[in-house]
CSV table of C-alpha atoms in Angstrom, one decimal:
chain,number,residue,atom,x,y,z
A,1,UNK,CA,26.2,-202.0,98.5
A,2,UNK,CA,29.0,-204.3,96.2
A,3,UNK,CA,30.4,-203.2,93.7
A,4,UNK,CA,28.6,-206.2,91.0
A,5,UNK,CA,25.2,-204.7,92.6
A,6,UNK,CA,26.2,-200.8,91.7
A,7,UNK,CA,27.8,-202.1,88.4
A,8,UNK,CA,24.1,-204.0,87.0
A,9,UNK,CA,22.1,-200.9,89.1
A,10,UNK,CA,24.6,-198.7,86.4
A,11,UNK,CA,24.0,-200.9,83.6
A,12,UNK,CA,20.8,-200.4,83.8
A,13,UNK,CA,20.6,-196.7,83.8
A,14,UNK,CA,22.6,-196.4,80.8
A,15,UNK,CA,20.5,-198.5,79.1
A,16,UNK,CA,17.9,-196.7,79.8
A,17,UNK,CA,19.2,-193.5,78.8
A,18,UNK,CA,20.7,-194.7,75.4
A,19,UNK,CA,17.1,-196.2,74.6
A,20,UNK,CA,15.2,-193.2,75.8
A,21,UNK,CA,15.3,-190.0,72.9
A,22,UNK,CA,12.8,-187.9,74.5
A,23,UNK,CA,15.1,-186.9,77.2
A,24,UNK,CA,17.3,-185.8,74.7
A,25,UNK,CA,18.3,-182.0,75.1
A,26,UNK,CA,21.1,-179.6,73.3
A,27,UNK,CA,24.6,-179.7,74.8
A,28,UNK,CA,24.3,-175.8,75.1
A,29,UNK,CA,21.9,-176.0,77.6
A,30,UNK,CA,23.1,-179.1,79.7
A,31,UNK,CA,26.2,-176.9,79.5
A,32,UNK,CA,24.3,-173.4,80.9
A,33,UNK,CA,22.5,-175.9,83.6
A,34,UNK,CA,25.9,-176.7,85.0
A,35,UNK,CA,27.4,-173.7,85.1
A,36,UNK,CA,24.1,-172.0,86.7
A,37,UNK,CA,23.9,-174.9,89.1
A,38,UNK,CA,27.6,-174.7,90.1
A,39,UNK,CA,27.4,-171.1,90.7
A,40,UNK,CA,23.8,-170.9,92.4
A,41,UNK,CA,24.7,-173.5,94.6
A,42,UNK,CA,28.3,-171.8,95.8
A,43,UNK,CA,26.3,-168.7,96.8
A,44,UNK,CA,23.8,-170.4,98.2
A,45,UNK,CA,25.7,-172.8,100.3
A,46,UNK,CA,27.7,-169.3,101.6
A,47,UNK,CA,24.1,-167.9,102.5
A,48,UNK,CA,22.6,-170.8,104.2
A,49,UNK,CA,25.3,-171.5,106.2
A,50,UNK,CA,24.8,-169.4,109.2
A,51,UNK,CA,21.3,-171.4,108.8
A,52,UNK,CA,22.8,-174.6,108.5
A,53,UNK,CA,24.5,-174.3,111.8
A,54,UNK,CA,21.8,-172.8,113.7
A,55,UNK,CA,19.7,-175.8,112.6
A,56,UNK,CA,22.7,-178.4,113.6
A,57,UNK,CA,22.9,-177.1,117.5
A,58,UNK,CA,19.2,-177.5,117.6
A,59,UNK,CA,19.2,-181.0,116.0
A,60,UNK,CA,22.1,-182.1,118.5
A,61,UNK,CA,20.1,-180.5,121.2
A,62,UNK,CA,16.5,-182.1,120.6
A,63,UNK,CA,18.0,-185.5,120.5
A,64,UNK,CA,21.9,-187.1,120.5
A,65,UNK,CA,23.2,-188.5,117.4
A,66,UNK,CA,24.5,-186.7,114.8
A,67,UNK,CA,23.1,-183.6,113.2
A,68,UNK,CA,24.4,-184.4,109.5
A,69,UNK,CA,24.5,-188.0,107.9
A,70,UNK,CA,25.8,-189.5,104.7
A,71,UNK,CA,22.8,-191.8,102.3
A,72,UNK,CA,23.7,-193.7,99.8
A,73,UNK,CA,21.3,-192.8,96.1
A,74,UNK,CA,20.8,-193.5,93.2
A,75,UNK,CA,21.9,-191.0,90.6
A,76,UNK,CA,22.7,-190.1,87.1
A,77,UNK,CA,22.8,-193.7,84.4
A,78,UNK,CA,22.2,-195.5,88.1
A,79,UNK,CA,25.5,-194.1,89.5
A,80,UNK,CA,25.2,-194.7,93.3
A,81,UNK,CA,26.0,-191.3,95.2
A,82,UNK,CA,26.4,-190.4,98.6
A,83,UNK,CA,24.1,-187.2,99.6
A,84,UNK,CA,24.3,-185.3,102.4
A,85,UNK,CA,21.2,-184.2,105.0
A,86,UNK,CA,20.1,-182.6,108.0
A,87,UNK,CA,18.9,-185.5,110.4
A,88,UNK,CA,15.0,-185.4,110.6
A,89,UNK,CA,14.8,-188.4,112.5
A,90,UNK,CA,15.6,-190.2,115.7
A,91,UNK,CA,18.8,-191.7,115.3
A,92,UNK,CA,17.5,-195.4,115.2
A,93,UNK,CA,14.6,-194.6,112.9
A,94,UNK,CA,15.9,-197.3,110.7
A,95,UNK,CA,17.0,-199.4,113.3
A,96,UNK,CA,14.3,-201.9,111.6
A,97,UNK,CA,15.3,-201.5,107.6
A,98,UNK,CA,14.5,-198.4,105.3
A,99,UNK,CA,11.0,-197.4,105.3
A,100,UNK,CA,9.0,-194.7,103.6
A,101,UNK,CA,8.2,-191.8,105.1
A,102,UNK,CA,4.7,-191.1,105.4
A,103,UNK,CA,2.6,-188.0,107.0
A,104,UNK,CA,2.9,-187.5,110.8
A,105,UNK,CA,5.7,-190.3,111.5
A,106,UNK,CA,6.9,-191.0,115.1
A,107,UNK,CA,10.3,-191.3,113.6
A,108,UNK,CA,10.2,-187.5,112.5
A,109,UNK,CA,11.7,-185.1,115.2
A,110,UNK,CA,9.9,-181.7,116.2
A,111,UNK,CA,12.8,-180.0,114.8
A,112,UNK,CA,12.8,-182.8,111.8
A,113,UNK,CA,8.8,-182.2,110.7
A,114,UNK,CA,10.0,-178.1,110.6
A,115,UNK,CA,13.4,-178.8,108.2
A,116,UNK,CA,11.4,-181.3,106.2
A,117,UNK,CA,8.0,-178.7,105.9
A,118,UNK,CA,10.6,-176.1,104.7
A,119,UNK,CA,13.1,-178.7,102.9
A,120,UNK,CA,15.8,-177.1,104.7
A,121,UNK,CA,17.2,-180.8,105.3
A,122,UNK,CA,18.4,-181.1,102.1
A,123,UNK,CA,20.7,-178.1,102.2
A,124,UNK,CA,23.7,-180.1,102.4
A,125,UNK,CA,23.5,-181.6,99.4
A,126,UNK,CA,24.7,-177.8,97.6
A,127,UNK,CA,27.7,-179.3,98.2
A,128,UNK,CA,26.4,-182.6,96.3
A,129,UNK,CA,25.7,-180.2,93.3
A,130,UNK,CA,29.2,-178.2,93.7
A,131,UNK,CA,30.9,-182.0,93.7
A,132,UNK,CA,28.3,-182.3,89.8
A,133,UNK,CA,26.5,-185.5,91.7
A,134,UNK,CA,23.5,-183.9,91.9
A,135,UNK,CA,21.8,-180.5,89.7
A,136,UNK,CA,19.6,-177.8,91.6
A,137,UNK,CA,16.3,-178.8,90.4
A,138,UNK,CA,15.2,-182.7,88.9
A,139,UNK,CA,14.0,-185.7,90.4
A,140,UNK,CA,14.7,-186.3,93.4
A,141,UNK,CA,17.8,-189.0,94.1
A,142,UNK,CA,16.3,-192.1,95.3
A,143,UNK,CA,17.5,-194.9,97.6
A,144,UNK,CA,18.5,-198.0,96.0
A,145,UNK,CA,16.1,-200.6,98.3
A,146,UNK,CA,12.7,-198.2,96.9
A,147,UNK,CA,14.4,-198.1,93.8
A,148,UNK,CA,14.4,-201.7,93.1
A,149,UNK,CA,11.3,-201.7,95.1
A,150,UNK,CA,9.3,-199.5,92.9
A,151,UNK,CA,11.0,-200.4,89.8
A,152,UNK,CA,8.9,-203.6,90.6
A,153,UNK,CA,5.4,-202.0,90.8
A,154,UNK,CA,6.0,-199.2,88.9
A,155,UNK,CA,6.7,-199.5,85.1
A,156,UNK,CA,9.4,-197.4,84.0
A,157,UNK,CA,10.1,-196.2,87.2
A,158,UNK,CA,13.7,-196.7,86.5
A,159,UNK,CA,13.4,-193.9,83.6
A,160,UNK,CA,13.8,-191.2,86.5
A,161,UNK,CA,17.6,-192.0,85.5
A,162,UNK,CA,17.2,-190.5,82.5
A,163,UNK,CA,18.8,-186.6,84.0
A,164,UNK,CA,20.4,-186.1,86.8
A,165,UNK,CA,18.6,-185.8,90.3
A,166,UNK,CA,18.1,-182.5,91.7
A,167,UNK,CA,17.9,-180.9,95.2
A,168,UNK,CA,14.4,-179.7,94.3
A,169,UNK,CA,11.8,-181.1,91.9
A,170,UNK,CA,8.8,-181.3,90.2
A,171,UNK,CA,7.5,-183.5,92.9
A,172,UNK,CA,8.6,-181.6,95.5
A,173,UNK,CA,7.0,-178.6,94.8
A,174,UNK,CA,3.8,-179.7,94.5
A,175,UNK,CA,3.3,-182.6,97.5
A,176,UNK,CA,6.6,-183.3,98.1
A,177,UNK,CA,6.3,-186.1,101.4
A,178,UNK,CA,2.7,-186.3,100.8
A,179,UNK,CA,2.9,-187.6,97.6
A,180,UNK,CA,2.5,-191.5,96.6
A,181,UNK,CA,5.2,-193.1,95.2
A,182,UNK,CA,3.2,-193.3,91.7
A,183,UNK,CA,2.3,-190.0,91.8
A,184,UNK,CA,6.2,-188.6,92.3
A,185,UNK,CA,7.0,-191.1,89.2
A,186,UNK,CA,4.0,-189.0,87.2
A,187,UNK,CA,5.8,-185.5,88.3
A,188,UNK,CA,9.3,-186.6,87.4
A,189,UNK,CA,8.1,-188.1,84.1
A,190,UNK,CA,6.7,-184.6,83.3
A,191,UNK,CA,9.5,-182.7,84.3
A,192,UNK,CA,12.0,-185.0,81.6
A,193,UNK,CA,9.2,-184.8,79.1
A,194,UNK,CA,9.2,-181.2,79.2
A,195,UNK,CA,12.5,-180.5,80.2
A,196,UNK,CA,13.4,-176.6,79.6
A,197,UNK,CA,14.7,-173.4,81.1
A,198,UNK,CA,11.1,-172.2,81.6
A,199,UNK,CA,10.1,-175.4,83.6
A,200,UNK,CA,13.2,-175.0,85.6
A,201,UNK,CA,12.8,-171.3,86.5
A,202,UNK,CA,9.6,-172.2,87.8
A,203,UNK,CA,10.4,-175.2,89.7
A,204,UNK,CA,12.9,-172.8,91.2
A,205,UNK,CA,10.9,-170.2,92.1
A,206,UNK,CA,8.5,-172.2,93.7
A,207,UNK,CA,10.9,-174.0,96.1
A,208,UNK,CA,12.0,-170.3,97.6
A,209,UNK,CA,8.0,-169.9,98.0
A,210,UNK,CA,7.9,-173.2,99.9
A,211,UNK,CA,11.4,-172.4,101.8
A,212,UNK,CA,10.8,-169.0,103.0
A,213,UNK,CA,6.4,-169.8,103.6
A,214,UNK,CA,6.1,-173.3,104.9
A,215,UNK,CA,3.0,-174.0,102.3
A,216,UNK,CA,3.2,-175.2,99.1
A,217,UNK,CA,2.9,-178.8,99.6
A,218,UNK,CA,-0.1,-180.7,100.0
C-alpha cells in the first residue's frame, strides 16, 4: 500500500472519529485500558509461549511455508498496522487475491481449522498490543481491500475506526468466522456504543471460555 492511499485511508478515520461523540469515553479509563492491556498481554504472551511453539513445529510440519506471517490492517483513525498470526492456511491460499473466509474452506489447514476454532492464531498479535497497535478486546483489525470493500455496502462501516482494534471482540465471541460481514459491523457497533469496563470484562471472559472449550461460536 502507498503512502497517498494510507494517508486518505487515515484521513478518513480521523474524520470519523472527530465527527463521532458517542465513542467518546473519560481519559481515566482509556488510560486504565492501556495499562491493563499492556500488562495482561506481557503475562500472557510469557504463558502462551510454550503454546506458541508447540503450535509452530506442527504448522511447519502439516505443510511448508512459514508458521508465522506479517498482514497488513487497518487500525486506530485508519492507521495501517502490521499484525502478526499463526498461519491457518496453505501457503498460496491467496495466491488468487484476498478472499473471505467462510465455513469449511479448502484453504484452512487441519491444524489451521483447530487454531482458528480456539483463536489461538491470533496469539501473536500480544505482541501487537505490547507495541499499543492493537488493545486486548475491540473490533477486530480489518484488511484494507474488505475495508474499502465493505465500506461500500455497508454504511458506516468505516465507524469501526472509532477505538482501537482488539485481539478479541464482540464479534468474536459470539460467531466469530461464522458471522456475515453485516452482522460483525452490528457487534462492533454495539461494543463502541456501550463501551465500558463491564462490557470488557465480559468479552474477556468469554474468549478464555472459547480458548480453553472450543464452543462458543456459532
Amino acid at each position: 500500500m502507498n503512502q497517498v492511499t494510507e494517508m486518505m485511508l487515515r484521513e478518513q478515520g480521523a474524520a470519523v472519529v472527530k465527527s463521532h461523540t458517542e465513542a467518546d469515553v473519560s481519559y481515566l479509563f482509556l488510560t486504565c485500558k492501556r495499562i491493563i492491556d499492556f500488562f495482561l498481554s506481557l503475562s500472557l504472551l510469557l504463558i502462551t509461549s510454550p503454546i506458541i511453539a508447540l503450535l509452530i513445529i506442527w504448522i511447519k510440519y502439516e505443510s511448508p511455508g512459514p508458521a508465522l506471517y506479517v498482514q497488513e490492517r487497518v487500525g486506530y483513525r485508519g492507521k495501517i498496522i502490521r499484525v502478526f498470526k499463526l498461519r491457518s492456511m496453505y501457503n498460496d491460499a491467496e495466491k488468487d487475491g484476498p478472499r473471505w473466509a467462510v465455513r469449511n474452506d479448502s484453504r484452512i489447514t487441519k491444524v489451521g481449522s483447530f487454531i482458528r476454532r480456539t483463536r489461538l492464531d491470533e496469539l501473536p498479535q500480544l505482541i501487537n498490543v505490547l507495541r499499543n497497535d492493537m488493545s486486548l478486546i475491540g473490533p477486530r483489525p480489518e484488511r484494507y481491500a474488505f475495508m474499502l470493500q465493505f465500506s461500500e455496502k455497508i454504511p458506516g462501516f468505516m465507524n469501526r475506526v472509532l477505538v482501537k482494534p482488539g485481539l478479541t471482540g464482540l464479534a468474536q465471541v459470539n460467531g466469530g468466522y461464522d458471522l456475515t460481514p453485516e452482522e460483525k459491523f452490528e457487534h462492533d457497533m454495539y461494543y463502541i456504543h456501550h463501551y465500558s469496563a463491564w462490557l470488557e470484562t465480559k468479552i474477556f471472559f468469554k474468549t478464555i471460555f472459547i480458548v480453553l472449550t472450543g464452543r462458543g461460536a456459532r
